[in-house]
Coordinates of C-alpha atoms in Angstrom, one line a residue:
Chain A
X6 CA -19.6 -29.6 -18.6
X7 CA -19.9 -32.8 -20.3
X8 CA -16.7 -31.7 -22.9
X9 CA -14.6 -31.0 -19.1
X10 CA -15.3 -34.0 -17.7
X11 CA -14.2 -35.9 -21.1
X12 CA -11.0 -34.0 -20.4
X13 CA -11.6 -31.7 -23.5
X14 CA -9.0 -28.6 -23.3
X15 CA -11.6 -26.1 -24.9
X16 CA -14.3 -27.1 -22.6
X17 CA -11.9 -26.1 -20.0
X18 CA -10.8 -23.0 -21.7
X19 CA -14.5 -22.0 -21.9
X20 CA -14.7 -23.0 -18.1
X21 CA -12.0 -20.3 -17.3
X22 CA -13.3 -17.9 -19.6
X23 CA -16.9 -17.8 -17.8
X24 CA -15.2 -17.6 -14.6
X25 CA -13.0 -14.7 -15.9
X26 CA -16.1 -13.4 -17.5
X27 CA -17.9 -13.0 -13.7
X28 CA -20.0 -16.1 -14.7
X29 CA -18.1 -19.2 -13.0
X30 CA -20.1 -19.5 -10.0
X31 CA -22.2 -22.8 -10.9
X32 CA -18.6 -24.1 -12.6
X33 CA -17.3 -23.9 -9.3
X34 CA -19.8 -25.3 -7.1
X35 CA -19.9 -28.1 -9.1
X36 CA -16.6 -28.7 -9.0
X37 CA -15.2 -27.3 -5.7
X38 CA -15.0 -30.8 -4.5
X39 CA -12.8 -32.3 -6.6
X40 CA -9.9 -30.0 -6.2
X41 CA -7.4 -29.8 -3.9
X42 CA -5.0 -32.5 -5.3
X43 CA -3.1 -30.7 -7.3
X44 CA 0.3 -29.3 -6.2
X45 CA 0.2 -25.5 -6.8
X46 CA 2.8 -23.0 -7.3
X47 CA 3.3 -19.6 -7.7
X48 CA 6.2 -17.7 -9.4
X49 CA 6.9 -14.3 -9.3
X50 CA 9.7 -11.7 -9.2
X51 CA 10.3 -8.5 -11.2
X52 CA 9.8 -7.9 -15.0
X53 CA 12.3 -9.0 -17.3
X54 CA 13.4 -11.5 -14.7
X55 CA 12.8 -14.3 -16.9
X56 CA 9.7 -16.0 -15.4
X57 CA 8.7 -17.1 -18.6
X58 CA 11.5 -18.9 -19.5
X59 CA 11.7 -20.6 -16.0
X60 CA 8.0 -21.6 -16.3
X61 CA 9.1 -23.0 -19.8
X62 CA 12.1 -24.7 -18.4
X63 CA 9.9 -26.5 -15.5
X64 CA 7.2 -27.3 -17.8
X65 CA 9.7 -29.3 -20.0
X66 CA 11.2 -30.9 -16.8
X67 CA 7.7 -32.4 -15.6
X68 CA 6.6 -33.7 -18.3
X69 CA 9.8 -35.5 -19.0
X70 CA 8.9 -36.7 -15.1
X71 CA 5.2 -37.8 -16.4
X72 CA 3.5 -34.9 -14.6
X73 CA 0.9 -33.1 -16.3
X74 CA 0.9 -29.4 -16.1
X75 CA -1.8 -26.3 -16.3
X76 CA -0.2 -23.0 -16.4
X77 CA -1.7 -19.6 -15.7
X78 CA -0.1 -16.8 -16.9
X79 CA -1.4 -13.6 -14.6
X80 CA 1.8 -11.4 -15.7
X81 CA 0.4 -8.5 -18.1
X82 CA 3.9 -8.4 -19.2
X83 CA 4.1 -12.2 -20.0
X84 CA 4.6 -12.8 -23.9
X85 CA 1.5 -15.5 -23.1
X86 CA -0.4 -12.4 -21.5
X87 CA -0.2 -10.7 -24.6
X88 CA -1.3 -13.8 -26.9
X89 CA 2.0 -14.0 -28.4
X90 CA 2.0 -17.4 -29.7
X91 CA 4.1 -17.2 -32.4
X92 CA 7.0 -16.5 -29.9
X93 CA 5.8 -19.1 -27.0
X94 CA 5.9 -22.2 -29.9
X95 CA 9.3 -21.2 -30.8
X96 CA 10.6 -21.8 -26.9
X97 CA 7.0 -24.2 -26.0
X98 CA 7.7 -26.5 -29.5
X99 CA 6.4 -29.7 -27.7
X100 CA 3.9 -27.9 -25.5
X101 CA 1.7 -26.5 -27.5
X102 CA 0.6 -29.6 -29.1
X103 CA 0.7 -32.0 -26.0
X104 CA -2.5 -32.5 -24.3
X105 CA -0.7 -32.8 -21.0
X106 CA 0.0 -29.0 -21.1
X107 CA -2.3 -26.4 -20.7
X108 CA -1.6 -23.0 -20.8
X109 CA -4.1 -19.7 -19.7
X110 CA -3.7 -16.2 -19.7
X111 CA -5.9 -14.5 -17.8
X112 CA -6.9 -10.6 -17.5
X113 CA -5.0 -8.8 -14.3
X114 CA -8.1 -7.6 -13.6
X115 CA -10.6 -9.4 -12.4
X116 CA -14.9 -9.4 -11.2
X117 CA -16.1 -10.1 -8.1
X118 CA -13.4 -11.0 -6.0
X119 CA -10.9 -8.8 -7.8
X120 CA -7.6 -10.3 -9.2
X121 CA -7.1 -13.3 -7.5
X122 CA -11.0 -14.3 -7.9
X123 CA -10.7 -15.0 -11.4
X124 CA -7.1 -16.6 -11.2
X125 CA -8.3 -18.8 -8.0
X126 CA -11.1 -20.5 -10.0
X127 CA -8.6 -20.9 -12.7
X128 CA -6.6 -22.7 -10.2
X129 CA -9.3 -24.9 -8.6
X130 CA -10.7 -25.7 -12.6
X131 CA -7.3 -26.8 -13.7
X132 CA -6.7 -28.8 -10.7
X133 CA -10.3 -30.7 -10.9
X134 CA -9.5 -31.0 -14.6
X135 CA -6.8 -33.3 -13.2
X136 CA -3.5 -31.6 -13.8
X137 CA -0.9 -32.7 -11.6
X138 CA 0.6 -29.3 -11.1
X139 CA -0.8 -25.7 -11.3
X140 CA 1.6 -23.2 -12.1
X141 CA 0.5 -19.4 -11.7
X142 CA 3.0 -16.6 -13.5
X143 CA 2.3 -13.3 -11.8
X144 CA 4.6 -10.4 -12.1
X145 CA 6.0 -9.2 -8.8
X146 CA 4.6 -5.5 -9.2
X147 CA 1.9 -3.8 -6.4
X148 CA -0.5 -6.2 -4.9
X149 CA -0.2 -9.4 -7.3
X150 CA 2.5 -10.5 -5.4
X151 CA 1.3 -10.8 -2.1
X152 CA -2.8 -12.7 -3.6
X153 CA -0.6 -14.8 -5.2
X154 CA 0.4 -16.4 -1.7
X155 CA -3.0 -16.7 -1.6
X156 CA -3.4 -18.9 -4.6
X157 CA -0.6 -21.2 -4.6
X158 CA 0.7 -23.4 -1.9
X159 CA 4.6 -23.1 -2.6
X160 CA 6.1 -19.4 -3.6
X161 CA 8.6 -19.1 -5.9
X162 CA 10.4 -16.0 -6.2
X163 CA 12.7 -15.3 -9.3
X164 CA 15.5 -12.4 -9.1
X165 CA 17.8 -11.4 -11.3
X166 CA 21.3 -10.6 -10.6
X167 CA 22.6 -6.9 -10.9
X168 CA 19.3 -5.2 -11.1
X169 CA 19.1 -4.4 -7.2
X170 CA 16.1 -6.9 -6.8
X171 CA 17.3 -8.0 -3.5
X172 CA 16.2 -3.9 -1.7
X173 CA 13.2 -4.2 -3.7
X174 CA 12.3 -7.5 -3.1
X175 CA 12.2 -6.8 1.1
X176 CA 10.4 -3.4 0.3
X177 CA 7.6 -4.9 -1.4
X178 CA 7.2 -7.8 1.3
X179 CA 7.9 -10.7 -1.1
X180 CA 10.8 -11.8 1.2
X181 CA 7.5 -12.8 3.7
X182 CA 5.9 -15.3 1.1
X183 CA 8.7 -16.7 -0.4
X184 CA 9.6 -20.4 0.0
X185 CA 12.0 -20.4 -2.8
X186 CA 14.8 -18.2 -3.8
X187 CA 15.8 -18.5 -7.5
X188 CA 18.4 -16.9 -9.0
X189 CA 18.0 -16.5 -12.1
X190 CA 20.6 -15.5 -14.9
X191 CA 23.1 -17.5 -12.5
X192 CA 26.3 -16.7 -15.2
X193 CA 25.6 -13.3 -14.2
X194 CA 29.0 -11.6 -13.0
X195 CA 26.9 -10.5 -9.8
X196 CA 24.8 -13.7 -9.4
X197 CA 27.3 -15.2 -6.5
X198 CA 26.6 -11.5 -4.7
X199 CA 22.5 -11.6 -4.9
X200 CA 22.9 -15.4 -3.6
X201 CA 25.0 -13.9 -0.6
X202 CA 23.1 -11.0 0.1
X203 CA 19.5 -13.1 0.1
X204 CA 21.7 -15.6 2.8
X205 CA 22.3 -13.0 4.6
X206 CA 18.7 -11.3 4.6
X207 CA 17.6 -15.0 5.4
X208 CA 19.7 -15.9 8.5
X209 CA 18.3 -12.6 9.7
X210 CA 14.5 -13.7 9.9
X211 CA 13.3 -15.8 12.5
X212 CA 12.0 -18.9 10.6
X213 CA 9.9 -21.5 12.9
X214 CA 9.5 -24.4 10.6
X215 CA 10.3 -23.7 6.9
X216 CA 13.7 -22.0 6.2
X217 CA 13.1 -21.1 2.6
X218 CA 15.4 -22.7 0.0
X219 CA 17.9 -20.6 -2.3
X220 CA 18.2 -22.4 -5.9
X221 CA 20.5 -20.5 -8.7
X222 CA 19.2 -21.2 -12.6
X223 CA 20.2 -20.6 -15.9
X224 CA 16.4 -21.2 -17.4
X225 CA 17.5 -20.4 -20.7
X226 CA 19.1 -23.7 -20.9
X227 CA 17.5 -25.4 -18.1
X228 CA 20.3 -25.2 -15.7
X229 CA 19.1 -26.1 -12.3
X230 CA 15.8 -26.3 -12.6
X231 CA 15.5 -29.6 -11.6
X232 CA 17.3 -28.1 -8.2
X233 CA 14.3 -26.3 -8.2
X234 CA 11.7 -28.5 -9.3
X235 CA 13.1 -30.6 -5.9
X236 CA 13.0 -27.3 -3.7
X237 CA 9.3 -27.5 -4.6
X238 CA 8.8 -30.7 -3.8
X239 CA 10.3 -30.5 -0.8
X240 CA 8.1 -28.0 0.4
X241 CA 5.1 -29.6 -0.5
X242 CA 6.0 -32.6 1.5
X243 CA 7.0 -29.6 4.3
X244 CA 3.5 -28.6 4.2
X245 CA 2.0 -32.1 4.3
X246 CA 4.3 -33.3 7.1
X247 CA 3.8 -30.5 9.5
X248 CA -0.1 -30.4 9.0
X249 CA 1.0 -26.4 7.7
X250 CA -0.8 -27.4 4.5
X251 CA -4.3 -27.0 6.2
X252 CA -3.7 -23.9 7.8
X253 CA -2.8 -22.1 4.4
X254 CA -5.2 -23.6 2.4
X255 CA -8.1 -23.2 5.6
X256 CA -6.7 -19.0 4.8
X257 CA -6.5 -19.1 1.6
X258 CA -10.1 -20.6 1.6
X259 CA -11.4 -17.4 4.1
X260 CA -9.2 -15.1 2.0
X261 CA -11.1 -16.1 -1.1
X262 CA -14.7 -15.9 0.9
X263 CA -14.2 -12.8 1.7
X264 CA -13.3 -11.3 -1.7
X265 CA -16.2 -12.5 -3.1
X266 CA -18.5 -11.7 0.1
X267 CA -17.2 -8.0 0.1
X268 CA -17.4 -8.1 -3.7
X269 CA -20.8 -9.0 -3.0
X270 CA -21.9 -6.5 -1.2
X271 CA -20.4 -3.7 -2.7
X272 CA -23.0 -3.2 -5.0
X273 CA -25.9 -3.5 -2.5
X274 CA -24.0 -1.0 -0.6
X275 CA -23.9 1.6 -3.7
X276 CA -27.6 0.9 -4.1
X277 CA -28.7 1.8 -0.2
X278 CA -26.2 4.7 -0.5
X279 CA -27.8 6.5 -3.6
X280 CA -31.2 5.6 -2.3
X281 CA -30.4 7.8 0.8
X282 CA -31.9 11.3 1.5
X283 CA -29.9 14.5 2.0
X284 CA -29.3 15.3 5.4
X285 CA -28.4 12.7 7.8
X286 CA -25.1 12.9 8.8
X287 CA -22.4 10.8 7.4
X288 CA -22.2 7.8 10.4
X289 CA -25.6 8.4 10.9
X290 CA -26.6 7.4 7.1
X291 CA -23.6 4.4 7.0
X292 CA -25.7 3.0 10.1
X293 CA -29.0 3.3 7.7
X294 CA -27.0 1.8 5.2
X295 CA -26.0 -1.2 7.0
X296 CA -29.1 -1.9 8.7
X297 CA -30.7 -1.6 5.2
X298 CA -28.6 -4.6 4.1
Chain B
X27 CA -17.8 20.1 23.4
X28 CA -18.2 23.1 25.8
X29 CA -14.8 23.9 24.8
X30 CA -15.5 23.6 20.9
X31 CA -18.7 25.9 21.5
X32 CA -16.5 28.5 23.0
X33 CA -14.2 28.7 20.0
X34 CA -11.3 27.1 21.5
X35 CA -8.7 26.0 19.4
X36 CA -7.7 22.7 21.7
X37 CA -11.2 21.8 21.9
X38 CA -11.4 21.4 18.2
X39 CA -7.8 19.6 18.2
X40 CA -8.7 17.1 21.0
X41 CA -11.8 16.3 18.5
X42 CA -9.8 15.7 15.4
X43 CA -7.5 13.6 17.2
X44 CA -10.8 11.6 18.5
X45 CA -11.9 11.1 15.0
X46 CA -8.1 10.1 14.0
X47 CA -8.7 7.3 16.3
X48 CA -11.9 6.1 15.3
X49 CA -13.9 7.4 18.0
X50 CA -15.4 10.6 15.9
X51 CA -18.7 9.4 15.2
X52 CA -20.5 10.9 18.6
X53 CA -18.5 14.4 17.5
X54 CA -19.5 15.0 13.5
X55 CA -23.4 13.4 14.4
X56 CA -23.5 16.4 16.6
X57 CA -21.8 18.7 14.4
X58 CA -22.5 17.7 11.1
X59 CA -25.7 20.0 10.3
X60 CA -23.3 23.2 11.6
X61 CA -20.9 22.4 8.5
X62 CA -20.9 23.6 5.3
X63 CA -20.4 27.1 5.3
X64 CA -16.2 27.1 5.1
X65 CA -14.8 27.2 1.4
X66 CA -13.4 23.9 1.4
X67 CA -10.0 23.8 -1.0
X68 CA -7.7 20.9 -1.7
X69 CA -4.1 21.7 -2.6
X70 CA -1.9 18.6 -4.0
X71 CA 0.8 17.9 -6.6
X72 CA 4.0 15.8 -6.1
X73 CA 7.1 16.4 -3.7
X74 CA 8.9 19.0 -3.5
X75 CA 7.0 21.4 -6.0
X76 CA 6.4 23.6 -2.7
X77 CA 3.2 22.9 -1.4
X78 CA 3.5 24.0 2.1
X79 CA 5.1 27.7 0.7
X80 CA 2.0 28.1 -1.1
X81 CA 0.0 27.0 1.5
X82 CA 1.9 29.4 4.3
X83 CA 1.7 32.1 1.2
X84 CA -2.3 31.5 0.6
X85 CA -2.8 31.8 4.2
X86 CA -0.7 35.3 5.0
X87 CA -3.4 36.5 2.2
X88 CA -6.1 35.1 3.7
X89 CA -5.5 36.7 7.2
X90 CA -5.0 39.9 5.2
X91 CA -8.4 39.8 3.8
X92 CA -9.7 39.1 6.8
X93 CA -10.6 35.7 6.8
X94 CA -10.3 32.5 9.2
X95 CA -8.3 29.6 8.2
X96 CA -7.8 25.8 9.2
X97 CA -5.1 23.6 7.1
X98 CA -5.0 20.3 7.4
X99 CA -1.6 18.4 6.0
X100 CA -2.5 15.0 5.0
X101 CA 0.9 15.1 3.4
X102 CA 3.0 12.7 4.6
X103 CA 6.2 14.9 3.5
X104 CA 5.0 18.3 4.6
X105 CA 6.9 19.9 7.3
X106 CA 2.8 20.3 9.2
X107 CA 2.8 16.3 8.8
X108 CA 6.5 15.4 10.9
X109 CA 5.5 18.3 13.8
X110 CA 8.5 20.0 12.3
X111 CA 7.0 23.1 14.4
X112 CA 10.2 24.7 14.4
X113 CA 10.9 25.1 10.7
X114 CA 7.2 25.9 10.4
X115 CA 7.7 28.8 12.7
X116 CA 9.8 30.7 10.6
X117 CA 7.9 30.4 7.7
X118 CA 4.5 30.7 9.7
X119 CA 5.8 33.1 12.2
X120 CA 2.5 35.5 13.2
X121 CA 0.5 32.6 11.7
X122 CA 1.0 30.6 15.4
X123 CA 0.1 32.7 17.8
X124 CA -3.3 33.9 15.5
X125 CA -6.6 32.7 16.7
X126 CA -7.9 32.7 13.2
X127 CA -5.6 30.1 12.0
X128 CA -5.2 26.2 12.3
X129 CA -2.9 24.5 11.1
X130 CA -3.2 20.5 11.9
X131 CA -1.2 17.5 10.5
X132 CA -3.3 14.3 9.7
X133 CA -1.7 10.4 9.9
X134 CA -2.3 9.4 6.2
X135 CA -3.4 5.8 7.2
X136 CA -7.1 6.0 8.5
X137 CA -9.5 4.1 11.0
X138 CA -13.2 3.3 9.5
X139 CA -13.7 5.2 6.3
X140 CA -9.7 4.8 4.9
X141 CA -7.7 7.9 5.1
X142 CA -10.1 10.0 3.5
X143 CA -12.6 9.6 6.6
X144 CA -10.6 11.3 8.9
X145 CA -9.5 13.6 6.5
X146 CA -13.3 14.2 6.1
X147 CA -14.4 14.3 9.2
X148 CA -11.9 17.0 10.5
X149 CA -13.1 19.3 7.4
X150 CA -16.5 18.7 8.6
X151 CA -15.0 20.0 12.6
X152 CA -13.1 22.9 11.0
X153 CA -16.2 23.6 9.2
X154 CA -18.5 23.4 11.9
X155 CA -16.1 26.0 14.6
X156 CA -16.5 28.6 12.1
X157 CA -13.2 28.6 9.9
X158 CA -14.0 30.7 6.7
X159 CA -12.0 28.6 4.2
X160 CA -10.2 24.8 5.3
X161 CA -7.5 24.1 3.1
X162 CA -6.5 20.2 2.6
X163 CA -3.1 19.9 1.3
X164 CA -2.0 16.0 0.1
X165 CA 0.8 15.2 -1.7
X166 CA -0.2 13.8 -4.9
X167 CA 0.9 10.4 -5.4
X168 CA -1.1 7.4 -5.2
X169 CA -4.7 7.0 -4.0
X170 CA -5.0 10.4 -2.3
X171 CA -4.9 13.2 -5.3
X172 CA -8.3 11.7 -6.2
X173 CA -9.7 10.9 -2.9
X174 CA -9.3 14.5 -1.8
X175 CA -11.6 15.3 -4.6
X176 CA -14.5 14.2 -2.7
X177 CA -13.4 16.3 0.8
X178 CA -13.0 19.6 -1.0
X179 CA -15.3 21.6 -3.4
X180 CA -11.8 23.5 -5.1
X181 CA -9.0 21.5 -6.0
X182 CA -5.9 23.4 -6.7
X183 CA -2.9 21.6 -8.4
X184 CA 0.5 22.4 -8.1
X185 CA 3.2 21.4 -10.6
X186 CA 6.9 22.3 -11.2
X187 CA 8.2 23.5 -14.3
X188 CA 11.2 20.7 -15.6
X189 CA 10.1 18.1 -13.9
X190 CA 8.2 16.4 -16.2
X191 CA 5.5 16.7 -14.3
X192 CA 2.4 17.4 -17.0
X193 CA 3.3 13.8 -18.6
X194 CA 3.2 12.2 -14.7
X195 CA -0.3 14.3 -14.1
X196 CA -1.7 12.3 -17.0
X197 CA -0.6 9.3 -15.8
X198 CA -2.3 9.8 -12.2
X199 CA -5.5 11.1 -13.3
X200 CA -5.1 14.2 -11.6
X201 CA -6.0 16.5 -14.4
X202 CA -9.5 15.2 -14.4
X203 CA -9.5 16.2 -11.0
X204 CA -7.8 19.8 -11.1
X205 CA -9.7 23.3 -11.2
X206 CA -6.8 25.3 -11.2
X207 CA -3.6 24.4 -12.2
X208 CA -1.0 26.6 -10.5
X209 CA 3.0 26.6 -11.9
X210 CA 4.9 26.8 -9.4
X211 CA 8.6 28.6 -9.1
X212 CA 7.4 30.3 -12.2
X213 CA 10.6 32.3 -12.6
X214 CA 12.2 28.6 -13.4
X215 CA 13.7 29.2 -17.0
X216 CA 10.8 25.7 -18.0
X217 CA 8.0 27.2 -16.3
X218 CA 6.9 29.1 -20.3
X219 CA 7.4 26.0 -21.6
X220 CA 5.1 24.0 -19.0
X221 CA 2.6 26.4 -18.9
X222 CA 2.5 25.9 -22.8
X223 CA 2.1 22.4 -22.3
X224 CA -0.9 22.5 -20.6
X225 CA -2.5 24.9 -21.8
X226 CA -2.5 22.2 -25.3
X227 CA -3.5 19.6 -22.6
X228 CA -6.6 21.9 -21.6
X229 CA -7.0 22.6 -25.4
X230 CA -7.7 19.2 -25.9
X231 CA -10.1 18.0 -23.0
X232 CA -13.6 19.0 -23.7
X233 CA -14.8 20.9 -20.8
X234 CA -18.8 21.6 -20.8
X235 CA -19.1 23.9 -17.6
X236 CA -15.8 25.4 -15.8
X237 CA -12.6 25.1 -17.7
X238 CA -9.6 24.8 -15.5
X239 CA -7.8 27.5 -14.6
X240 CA -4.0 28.2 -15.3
X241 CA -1.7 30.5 -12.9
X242 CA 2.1 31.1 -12.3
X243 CA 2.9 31.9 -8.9
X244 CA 6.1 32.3 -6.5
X245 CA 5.1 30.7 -3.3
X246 CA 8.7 31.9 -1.5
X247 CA 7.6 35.6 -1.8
X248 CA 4.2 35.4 -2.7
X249 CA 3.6 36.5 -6.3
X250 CA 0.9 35.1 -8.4
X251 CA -0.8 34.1 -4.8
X252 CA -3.4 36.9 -5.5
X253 CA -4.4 35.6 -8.8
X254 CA -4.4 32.2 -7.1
X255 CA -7.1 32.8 -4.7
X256 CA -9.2 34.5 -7.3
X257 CA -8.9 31.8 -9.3
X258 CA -10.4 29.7 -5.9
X259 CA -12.7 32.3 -5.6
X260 CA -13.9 32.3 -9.3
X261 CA -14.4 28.4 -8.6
X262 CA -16.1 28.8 -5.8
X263 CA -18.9 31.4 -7.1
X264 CA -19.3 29.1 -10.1
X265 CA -20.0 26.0 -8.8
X266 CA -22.8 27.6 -6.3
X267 CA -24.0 29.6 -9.9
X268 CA -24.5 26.8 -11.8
X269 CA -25.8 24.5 -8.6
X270 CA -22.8 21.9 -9.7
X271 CA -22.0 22.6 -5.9
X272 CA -25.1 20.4 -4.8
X273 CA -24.0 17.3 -7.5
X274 CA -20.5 18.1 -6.2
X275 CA -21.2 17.4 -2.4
X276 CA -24.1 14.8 -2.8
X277 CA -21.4 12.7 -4.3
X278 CA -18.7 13.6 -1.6
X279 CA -21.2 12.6 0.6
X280 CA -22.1 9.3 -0.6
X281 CA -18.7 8.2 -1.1
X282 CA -18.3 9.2 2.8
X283 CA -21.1 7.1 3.7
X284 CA -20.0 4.3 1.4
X285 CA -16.8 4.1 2.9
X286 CA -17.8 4.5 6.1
X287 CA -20.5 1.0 5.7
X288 CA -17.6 -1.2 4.1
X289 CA -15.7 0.0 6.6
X290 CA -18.1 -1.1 9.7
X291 CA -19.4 -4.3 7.3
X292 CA -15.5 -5.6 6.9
X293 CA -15.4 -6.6 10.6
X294 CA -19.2 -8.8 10.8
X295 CA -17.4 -10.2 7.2
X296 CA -14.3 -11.0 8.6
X297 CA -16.5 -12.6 11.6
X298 CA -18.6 -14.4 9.5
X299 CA -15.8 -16.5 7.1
X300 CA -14.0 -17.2 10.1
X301 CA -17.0 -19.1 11.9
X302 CA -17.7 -20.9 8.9
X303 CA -16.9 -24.8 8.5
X304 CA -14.5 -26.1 5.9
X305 CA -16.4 -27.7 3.1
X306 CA -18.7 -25.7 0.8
X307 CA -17.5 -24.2 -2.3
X308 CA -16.3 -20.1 -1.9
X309 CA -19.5 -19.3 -4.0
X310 CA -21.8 -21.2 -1.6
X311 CA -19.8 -20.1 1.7
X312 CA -19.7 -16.1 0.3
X313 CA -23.7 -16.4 0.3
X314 CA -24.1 -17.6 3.5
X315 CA -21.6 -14.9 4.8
X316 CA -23.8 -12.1 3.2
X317 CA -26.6 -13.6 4.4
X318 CA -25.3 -14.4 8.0
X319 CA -24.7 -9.9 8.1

């Protein structure tokens, strides 16, 4: 603790590591408190979308703005996922030796409170660590998607032109949590198409309050992410205007409770139920089981 | 219940739709110590590699031998599953108007207990009214090839020569699950060439007890159906030889009865982190949850 609250990187590392390792509990009640002023955003979107290279391309836009960043990388297919550094320093240079960047891994899957467990400490360790901005990379595949709305107070979902994304996107339910659009790959001969079809999709929702924000990127070359660095800004100051921001973070808070309650009790649960005798049946015996708890 | 007593077919359907709808418990409590007599089979593989045929096929050999049946379709693509009654008719023809056959479709999203309690608890009804065998058939794709594992003592699985199914059975874990493999359509000009392939699969597994079964049937006119249900039969004898049968249904049972307590805890939970105050860390707030239940 005392290497954290020097602002050490490794004693932060270590921090997220014993979270991720099912041992963070006394990390976070210690430090529970002095999170919550960090801005928080979450990016998803399909694999080979280019997520990496938009997290890149933002990273290098806020720290030219003076913002310090911590980035979690929950993507298994994320060349930081994999420990790739050779690769990351190539497009990271700067980043990797600049002590106003940090950037995490972390396993996809998780302890007690399953996948977002370990990623939401993450998130509440960076931000009492005192970043300015906590970025969380999850690939947009199964249920990451949806826990990562749970995590992160502005969504940000990436699609690429060409690749059908648009069907996909409103089968998985990403469509719901989204409060920015970005396509990416904008040069793409079908990139004006996806933007039209995703206007289309949007006008036929019923939005009451936010209208979510369609931004087109060319993250390779950093083209219009400031477009989108301001879409995210303008949400946050959405979120603190309309009072929203304490209804998402009050369920994001129960959301998070839960996980770890349930996770909890599982356990416990498996323990009364081998402890049972033959015979009783089944509801009869989950009654026992509950009253045993 | 006077109605079940007396054998009556609508009796025992107005009960499984009771425990479809979450209102069950008073139903297996009463009828739970009757069950366990039936020869309880699961039958799943993926799509289209003719599940229902074999099942229509298994049960026109049942009746032969003399024997009761109940199906139940948890299949969300079987013709039992969309009422499809008509098309079913045809195949099933004698089959509808026999008193020693049920045939019942199941929704594949359950109350308390998840899909599999439902599933479970209408085994335990066919069971208990006196059905000989209660065949489960579930289309294997997701959660439910392994969860009908724990419903059924025999679990028949059915693949489809060229479809490059053995690779996708890896994948899903079925194998692990499967006591006889049946190759379906065998007189498809890849069904040598499947069979070959796992046959090396089994090769390579190391079984200590019962080694999986592997036969080539012809659901549309019944060949290979014979060998099938010896196969079943074989299964059967063994696991009650070897007493694997009591291991085999002390677990099904304790997975029931787990299910069943998360399922009734999940509520008081949900109850709990919504009365709590904003404030404490998750850690501290998921302890006072588990302790509130």
């Amino acid at each position: 603790m005392a290497g954290f609250e020097r602002g050490e990187q490794r004693a932060l590392a270590r921090a997220i590591s014993r979270c991720e390792s099912g041992a963070g509990e006394p990390l976070i009640r210690a430090l529970f408190q002095r999170a919550g002023r960090a801005m928080t955003i979450g990016l998803t979107g399909p694999p080979g979308v280019g997520k990496s290279t938009l997290t890149a391309s933002l990273v290098t836009l806020l720290r030219r703005l003076g913002k310090t960043v911590g980035v979690i990388a929950v993507d298994p297919s994320s060349p930081f996922s994999r420990g790739a550094l050779l690769g990351d320093r190539i497009r990271f240079g700067e980043h990797f030796v600049d002590d106003g960047v940090f950037i995490r891994s972390m396993a996809s899957r998780g302890h007690l409170g399953g996948v977002a467990g370990a990623t939401a400490d993450a998130v509440t360790l960076m931000d009492a660590f005192g970043y300015d901005v906590v970025l969380i990379e999850t690939v947009g595949v199964g249920q990451s998607e949806i826990e990562i709305a749970e995590v992160a107070d502005t969504i940000l979902v990436a699609l690429q032109p060409g690749s059908g994304d648009t069907v996909q996107t409103l089968k998985a339910g990403i469509l719901e949590i989204a409060d920015v659009f970005v396509v990416n790959k904008r040069d793409h001969p079908m990139a004006l198409q996806l933007e039209r079809e995703l206007r289309s999709m949007l006008e036929l929702l019923d939005h009451d309050g936010w209208v979510p924000k369609l931004v087109a990127t060319q993250a390779l070359d950093g083209t219009g992410v400031d477009a989108l660095w301001a879409a995210a800004v303008e949400h946050a100051a959405y979120l603190r205007a309309s009072g929203e921001i304490v209804r998402k973070r009050r369920a994001a808070y129960e959301h998070r409770v839960r996980a770890l309650a349930l996770g909890a009790l599982e356990p416990r649960v498996d323990g009364a139920v081998a402890a049972l005798p033959d015979g009783p049946d089944p509801y009869a015996a989950a009654r026992e089981v509950v009253k045993a708890l």
